[in-house]
Short mmCIF file of C-alpha atoms in Angstrom, two decimals:
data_model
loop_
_atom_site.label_atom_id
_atom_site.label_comp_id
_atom_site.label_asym_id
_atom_site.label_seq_id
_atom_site.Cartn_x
_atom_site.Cartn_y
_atom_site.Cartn_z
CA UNK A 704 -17.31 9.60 23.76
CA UNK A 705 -18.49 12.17 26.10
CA UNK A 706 -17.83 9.44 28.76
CA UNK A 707 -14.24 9.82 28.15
CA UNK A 708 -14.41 13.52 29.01
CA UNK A 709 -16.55 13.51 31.38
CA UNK A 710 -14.80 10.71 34.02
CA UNK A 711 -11.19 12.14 32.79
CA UNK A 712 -12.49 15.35 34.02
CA UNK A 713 -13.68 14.12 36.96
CA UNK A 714 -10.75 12.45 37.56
CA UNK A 715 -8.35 14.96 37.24
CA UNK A 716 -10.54 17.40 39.21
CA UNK A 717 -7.93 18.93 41.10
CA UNK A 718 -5.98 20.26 38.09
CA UNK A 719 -8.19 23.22 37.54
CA UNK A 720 -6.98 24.64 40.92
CA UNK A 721 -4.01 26.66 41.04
CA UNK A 722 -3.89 26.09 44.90
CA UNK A 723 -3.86 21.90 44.69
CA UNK A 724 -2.14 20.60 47.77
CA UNK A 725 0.49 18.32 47.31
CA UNK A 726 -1.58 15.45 48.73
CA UNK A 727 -4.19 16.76 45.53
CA UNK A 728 -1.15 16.67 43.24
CA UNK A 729 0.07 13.23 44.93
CA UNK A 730 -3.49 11.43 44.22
CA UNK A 731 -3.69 13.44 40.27
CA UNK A 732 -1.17 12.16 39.58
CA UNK A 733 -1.69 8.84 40.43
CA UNK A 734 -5.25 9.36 38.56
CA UNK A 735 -3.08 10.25 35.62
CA UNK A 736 -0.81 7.55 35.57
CA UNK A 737 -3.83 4.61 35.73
CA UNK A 738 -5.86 6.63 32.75
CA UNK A 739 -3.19 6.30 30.52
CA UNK A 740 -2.62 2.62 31.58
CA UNK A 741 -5.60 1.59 31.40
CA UNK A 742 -7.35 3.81 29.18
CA UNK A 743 -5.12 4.35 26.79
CA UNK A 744 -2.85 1.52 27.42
CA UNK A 745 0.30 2.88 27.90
CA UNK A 746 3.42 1.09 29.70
CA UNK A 747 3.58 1.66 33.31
CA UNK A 748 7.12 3.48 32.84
CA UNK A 749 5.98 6.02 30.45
CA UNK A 750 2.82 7.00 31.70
CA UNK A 751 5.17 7.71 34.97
CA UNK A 752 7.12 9.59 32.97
CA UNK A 753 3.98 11.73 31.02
CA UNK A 754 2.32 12.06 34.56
CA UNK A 755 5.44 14.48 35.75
CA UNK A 756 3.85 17.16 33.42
CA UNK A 757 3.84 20.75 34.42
CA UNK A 758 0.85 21.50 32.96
CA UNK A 759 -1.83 18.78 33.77
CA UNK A 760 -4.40 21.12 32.68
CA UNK A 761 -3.43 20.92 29.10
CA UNK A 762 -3.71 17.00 28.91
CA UNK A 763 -7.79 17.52 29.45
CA UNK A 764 -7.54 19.79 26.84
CA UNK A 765 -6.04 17.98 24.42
CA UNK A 766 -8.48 14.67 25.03
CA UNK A 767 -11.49 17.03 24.20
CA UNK A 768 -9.85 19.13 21.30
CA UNK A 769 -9.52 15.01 19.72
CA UNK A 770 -13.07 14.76 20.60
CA UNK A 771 -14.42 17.79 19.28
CA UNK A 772 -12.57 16.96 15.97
CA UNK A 773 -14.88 14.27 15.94
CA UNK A 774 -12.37 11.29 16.74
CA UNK A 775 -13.95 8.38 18.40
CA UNK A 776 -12.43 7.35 21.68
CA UNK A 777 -11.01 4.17 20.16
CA UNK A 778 -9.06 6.58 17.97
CA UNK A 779 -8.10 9.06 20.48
CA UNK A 780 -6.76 5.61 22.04
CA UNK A 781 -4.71 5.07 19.69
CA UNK A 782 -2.90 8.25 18.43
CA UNK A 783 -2.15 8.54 22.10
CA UNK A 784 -0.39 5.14 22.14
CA UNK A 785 0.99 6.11 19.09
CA UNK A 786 2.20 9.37 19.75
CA UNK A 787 1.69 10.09 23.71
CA UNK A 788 3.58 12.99 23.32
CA UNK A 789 1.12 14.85 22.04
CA UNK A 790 -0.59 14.97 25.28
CA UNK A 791 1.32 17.86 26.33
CA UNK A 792 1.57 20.18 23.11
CA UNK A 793 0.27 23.26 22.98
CA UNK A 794 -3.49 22.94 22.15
CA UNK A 795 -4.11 26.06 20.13
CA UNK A 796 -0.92 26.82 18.93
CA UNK A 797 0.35 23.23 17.65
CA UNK A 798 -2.43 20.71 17.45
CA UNK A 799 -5.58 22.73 15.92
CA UNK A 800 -3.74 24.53 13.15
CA UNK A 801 -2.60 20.77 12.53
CA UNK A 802 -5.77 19.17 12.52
CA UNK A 803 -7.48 22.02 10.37
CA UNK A 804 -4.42 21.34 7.77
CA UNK A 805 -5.82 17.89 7.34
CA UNK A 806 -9.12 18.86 7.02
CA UNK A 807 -8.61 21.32 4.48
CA UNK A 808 -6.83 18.39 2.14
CA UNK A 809 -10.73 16.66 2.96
CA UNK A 810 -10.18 14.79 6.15
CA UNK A 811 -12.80 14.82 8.57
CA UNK A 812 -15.03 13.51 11.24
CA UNK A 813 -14.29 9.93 11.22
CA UNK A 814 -12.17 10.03 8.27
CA UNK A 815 -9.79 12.39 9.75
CA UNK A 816 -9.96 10.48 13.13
CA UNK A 817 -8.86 7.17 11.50
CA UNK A 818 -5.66 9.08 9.45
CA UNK A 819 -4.73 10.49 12.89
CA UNK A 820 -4.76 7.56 14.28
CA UNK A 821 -2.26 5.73 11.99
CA UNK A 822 -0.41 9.01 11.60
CA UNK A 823 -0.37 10.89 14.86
CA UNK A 824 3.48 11.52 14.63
CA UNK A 825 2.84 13.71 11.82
CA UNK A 826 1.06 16.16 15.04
CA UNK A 827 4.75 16.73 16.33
CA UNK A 828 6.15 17.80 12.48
CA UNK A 829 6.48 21.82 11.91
CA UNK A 830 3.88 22.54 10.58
CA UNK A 831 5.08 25.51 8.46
CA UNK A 832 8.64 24.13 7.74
CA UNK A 833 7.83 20.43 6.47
CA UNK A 834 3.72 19.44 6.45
CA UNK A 835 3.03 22.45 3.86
CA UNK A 836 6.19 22.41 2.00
CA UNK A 837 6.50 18.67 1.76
CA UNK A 838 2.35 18.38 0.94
CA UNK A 839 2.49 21.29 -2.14
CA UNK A 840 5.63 19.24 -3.19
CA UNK A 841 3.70 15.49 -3.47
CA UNK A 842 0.49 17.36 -5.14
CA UNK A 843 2.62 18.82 -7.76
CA UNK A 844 3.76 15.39 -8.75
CA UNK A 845 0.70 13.01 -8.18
CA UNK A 846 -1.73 14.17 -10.72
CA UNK A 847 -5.31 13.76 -11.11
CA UNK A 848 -5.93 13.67 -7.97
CA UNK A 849 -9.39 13.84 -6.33
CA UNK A 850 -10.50 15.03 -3.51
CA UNK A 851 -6.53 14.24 -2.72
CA UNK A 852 -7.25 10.67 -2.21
CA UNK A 853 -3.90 9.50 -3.79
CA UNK A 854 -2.01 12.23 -1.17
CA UNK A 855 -3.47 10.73 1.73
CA UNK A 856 -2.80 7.69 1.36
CA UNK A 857 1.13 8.06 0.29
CA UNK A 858 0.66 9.94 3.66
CA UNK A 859 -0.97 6.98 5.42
CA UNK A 860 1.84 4.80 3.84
CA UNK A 861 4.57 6.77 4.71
CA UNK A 862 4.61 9.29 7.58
CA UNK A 863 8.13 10.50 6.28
CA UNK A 864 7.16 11.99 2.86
CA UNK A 865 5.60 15.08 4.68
CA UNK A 866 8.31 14.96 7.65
CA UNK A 867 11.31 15.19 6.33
CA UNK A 868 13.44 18.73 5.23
CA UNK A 869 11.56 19.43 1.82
CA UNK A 870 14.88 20.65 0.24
CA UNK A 871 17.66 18.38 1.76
CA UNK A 872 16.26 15.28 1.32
CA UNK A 873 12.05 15.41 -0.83
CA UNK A 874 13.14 17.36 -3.50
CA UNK A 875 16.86 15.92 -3.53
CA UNK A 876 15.72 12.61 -4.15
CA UNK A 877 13.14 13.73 -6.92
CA UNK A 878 15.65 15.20 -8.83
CA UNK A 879 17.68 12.61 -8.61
CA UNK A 880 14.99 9.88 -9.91
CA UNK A 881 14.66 12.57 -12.99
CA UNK A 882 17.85 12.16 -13.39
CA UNK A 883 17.76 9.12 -14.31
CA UNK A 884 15.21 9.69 -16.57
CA UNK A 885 11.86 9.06 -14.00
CA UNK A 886 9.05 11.95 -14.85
CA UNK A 887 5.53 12.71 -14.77
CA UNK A 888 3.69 9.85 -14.89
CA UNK A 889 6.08 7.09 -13.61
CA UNK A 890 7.41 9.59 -10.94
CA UNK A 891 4.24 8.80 -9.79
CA UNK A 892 3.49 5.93 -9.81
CA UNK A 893 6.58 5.89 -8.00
CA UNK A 894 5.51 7.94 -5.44
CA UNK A 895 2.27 6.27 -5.36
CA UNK A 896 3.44 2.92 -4.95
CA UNK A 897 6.83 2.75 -3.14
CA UNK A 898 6.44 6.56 -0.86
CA UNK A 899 9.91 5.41 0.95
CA UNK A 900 12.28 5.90 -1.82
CA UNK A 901 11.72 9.93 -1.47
CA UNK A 902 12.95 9.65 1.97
CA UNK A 903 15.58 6.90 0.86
CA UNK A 904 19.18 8.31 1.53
CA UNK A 905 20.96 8.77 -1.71
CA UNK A 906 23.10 6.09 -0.99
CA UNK A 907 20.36 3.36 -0.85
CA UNK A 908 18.61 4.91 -3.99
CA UNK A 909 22.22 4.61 -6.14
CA UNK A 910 22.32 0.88 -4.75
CA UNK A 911 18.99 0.36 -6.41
CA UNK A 912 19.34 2.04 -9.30
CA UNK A 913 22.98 0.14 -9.62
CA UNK A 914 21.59 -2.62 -9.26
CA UNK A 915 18.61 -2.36 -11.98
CA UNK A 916 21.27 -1.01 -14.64
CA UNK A 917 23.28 -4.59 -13.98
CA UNK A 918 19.81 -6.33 -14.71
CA UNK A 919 20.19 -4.79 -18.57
CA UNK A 920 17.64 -1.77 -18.21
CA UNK A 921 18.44 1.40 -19.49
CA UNK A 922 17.11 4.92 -17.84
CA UNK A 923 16.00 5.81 -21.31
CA UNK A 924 13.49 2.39 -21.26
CA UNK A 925 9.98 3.21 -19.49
CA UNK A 926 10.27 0.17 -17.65
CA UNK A 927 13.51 1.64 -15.92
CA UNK A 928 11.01 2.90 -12.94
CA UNK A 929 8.88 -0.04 -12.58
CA UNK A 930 12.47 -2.61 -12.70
CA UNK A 931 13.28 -0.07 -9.34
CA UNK A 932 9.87 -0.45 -8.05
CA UNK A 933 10.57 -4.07 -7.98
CA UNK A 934 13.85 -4.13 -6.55
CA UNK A 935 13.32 -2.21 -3.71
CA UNK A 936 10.16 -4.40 -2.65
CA UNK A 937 12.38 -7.36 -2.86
CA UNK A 938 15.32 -9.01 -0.97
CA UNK A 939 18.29 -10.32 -2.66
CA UNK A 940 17.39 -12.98 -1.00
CA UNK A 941 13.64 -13.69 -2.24
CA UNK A 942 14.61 -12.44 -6.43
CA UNK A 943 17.57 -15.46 -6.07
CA UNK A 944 14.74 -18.10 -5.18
CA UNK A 945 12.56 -16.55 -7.58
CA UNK A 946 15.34 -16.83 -10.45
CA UNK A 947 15.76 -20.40 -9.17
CA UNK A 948 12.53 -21.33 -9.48
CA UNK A 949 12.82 -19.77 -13.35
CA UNK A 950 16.02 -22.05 -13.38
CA UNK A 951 14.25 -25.60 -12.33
CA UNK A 952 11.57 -25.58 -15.35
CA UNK A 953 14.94 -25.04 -17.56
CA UNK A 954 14.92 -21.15 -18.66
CA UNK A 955 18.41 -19.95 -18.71
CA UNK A 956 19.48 -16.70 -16.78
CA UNK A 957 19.37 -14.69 -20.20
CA UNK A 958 15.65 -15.67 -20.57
CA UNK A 959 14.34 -15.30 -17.44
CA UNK A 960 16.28 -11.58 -17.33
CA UNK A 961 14.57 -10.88 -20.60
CA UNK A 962 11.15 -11.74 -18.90
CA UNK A 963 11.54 -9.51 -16.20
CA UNK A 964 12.96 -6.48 -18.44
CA UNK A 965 9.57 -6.86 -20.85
CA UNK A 966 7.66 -6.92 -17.22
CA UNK A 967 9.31 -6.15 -14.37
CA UNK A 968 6.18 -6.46 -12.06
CA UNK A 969 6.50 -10.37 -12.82
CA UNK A 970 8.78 -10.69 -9.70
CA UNK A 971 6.18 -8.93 -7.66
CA UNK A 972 4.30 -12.20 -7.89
CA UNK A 973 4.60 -14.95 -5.00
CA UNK A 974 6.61 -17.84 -6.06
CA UNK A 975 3.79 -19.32 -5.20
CA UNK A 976 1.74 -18.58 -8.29
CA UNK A 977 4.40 -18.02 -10.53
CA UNK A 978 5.35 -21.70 -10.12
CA UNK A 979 1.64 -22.55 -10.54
CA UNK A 980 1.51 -20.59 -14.29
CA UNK A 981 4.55 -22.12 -15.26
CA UNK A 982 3.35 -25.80 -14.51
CA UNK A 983 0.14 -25.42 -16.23
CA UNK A 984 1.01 -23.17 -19.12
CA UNK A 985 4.39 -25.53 -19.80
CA UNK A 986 2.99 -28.97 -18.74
CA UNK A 987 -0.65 -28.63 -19.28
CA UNK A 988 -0.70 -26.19 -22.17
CA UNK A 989 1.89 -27.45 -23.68
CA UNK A 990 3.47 -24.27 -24.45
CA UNK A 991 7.03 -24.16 -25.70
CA UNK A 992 9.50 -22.03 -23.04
CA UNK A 993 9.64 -19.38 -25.99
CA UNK A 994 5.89 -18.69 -25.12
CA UNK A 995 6.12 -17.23 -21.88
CA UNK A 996 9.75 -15.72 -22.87
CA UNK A 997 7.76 -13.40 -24.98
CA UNK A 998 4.81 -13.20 -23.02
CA UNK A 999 5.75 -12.94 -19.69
CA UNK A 1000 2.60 -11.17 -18.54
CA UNK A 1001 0.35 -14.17 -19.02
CA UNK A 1002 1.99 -15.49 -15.58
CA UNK A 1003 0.34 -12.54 -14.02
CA UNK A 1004 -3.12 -13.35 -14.58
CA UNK A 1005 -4.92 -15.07 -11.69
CA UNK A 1006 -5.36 -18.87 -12.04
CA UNK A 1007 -8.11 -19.35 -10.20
CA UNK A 1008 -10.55 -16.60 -11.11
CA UNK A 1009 -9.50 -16.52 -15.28
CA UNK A 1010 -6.94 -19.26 -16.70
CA UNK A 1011 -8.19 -22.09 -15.13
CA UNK A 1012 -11.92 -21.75 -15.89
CA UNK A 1013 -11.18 -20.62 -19.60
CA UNK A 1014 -9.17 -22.92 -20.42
CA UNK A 1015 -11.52 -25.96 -18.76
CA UNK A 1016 -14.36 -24.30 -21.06
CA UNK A 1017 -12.56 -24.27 -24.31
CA UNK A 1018 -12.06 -27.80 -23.61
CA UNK A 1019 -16.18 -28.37 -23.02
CA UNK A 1020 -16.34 -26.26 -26.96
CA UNK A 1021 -13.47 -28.61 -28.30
CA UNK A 1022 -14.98 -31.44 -27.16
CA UNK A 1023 -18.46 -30.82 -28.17
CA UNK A 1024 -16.92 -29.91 -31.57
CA UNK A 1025 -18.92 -26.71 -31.11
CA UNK A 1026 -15.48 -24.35 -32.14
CA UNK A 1027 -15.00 -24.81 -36.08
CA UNK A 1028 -11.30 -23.41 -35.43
CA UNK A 1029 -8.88 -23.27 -31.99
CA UNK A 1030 -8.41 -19.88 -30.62
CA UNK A 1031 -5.34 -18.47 -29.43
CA UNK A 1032 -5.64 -18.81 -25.56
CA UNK A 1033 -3.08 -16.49 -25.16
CA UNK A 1034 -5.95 -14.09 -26.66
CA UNK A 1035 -8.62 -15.72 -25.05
CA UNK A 1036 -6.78 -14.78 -21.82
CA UNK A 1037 -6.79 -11.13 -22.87
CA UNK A 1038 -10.27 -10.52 -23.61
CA UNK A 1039 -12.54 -8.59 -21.23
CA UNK A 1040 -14.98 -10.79 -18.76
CA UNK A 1041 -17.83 -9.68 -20.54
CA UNK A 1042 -16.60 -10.25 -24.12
CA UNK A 1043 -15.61 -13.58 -23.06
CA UNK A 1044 -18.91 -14.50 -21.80
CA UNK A 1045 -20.08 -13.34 -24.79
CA UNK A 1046 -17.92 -15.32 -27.11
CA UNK A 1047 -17.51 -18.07 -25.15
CA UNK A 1048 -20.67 -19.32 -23.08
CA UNK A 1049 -23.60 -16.51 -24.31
CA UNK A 1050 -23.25 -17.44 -28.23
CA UNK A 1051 -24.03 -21.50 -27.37
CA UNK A 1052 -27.59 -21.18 -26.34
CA UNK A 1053 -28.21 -24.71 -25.69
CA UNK A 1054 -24.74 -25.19 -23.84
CA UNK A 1055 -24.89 -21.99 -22.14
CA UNK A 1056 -26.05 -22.68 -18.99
CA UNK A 1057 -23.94 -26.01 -17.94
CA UNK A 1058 -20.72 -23.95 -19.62
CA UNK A 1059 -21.61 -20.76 -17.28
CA UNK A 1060 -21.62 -23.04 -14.26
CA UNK A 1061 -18.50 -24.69 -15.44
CA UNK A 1062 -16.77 -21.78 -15.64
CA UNK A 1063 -18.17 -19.97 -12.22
CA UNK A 1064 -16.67 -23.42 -10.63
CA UNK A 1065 -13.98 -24.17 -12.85
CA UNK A 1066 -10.97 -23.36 -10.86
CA UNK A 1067 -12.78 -25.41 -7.48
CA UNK A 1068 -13.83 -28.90 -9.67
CA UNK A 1069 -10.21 -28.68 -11.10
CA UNK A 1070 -8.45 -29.02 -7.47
CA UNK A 1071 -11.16 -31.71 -6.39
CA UNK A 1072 -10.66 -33.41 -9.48
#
């Protein structure tokens, strides 16, 4: 790192006079103009257009005010990219009281040079008129928050939750999600999960919210906010080939909508691996359509790392004879790892071992078989 300052420096010499000829200033500028090409990678047209400044001096200064804040030079690299603009703000007045912000909500070092990095356009937002503001707003509503790790990382997600006019448009949209009956808790995990929708404009948010009220969910229902969460992750496009998919192992719209209003995050699922649960649970379970209409959340479970290698060893038990009645699988599927082992493979000393291995390399046997 101090290489970068110290050949920068060196290169840009004949900043630090006042009296710089206009041959100097010529062949500065042209010193510029290749460090941020091929330093910091810019595009041959902008760094023309950042090498016009009228203050070179304060370019140096801003390189090691990144470095003293302990960013790497990878990371100055790429806020730079990011943000280039930042080359020529004021040093002391705009970019310190910035970076100190951050590291009062527990950013720094490295930490704070990796946020920057992903965030730098947040170092050209008012500091006083939207990062404050907008930052007491979010902590208010995401609670139990540590060492605001939750914060900075809805910040990381979305630059725009601590850029925008706090009135006008953050605190607009959270009233309007409480007005349709979002609070506490599921505001956020609102907030946590989908950051954009309290920058939305209010006419996307009504579009969403239209459109979950037309799926059959009422504001009043807690799964009102976790229906939206869904819909806004997902095309029209992508829920119509999921709903198809529902359609070609013969559930009718009204059951497949009463899947997704008992849980909405089903659709949140690839089509992928909801067309792998139903095959197995309808063609290799057995189970009647009525099953999974009730239980939707079984399809969530991972295939490869739970049902698959249960289900192989409760076939091992059945065939041994070693289970003197069939479990529920449905509850087998709910039970914890360890009280699984516990029931399942630990209790059959003599079996234990080749069932533990069966399971570990259930789900890989299954597909070679």
């Amino acid at each position: 790192m101090r290489t970068l300052r110290f050949n920068f420096t060196r290169q840009c010499a004949c900043f630090f006079s006042s009296r710089s000829s206009p041959t100097q200033a010529s062949q500065t500028s042209a010193s510029i103009v290749d460090y941020l090409i091929r330093t910091i990678g810019l595009p041959e047209a902008q760094a023309l257009r950042f090498s016009r400044t009228k203050n070179p001096e304060n370019l140096t200064s801003v390189l090691n005010l990144l470095q003293d804040f302990g960013f790497s030079e990878s990371q100055i690299q790429s806020s730079v990219r990011r943000t280039p603009q930042i080359l020529f703000a004021k040093v002391d007045r705009t970019l310190k009281p910035k970076l100190q912000f951050f590291q009062q909500l527990g950013l720094a070092g490295s930490d704070l040079g990796v946020f920057v990095s992903k965030t730098s356009t947040l170092l050209t937002v008012s500091l006083e008129k939207k990062l404050i503001p907008c930052v007491e707003i979010l902590k208010h509503i995401i609670s139990e928050d540590d060492n605001n790790k939750y914060l900075i990382k809805v910040m990381q997600r979305c630059n725009g939750v601590v850029s925008v006019d706090p009135q006008k448009r953050l605190l607009h949209n959270i009233s309007y999600f409480e007005s349709c009956g979002i609070h506490g808790s599921q505001l956020s995990m609102l907030l946590k999960r989908q950051p954009r929708l309290f920058v939305a404009k209010e006419s996307e948010l009504q579009s969403l919210v239209s459109r979950v009220l037309d799926m059959g969910f009422s504001t009043d229902s807690r799964m009102f906010a976790h229906a939206l969460l869904t819909v806004s992750c997902l095309s029209t496009e992508t829920l119509m080939t999921k709903f198809n998919l529902f359609r070609s192992f013969n559930f009718s719209e009204e059951e497949y909508m009463e899947m997704f209003r008992k849980a909405p995050v089903l659709l949140r699922a690839s089509v992928g691996k909801l067309k792998l649960g139903c095959e197995f649970f309808l063609n290799t379970m057995k189970f009647k359509r009525t099953v999974l209409i009730h239980r939707p959340s079984i399809l969530m479970n991972s295939m490869e790392e739970r049902v698959v290698p249960r289900y192989i060893v409760l076939q091992i038990l059945k065939t041994k004879g070693l289970l003197k009645k069939e479990p529920s699988f449905i509850n087998i599927l709910h039970l914890r790892e360890e009280q699984f082992l516990d029931r399942f493979i630990s209790r059959f000393r003599e079996d234990a071992q080749e069932l533990l291995v069966t399971y570990k390399g259930g789900f890989l046997d299954s597909i070679e078989d």
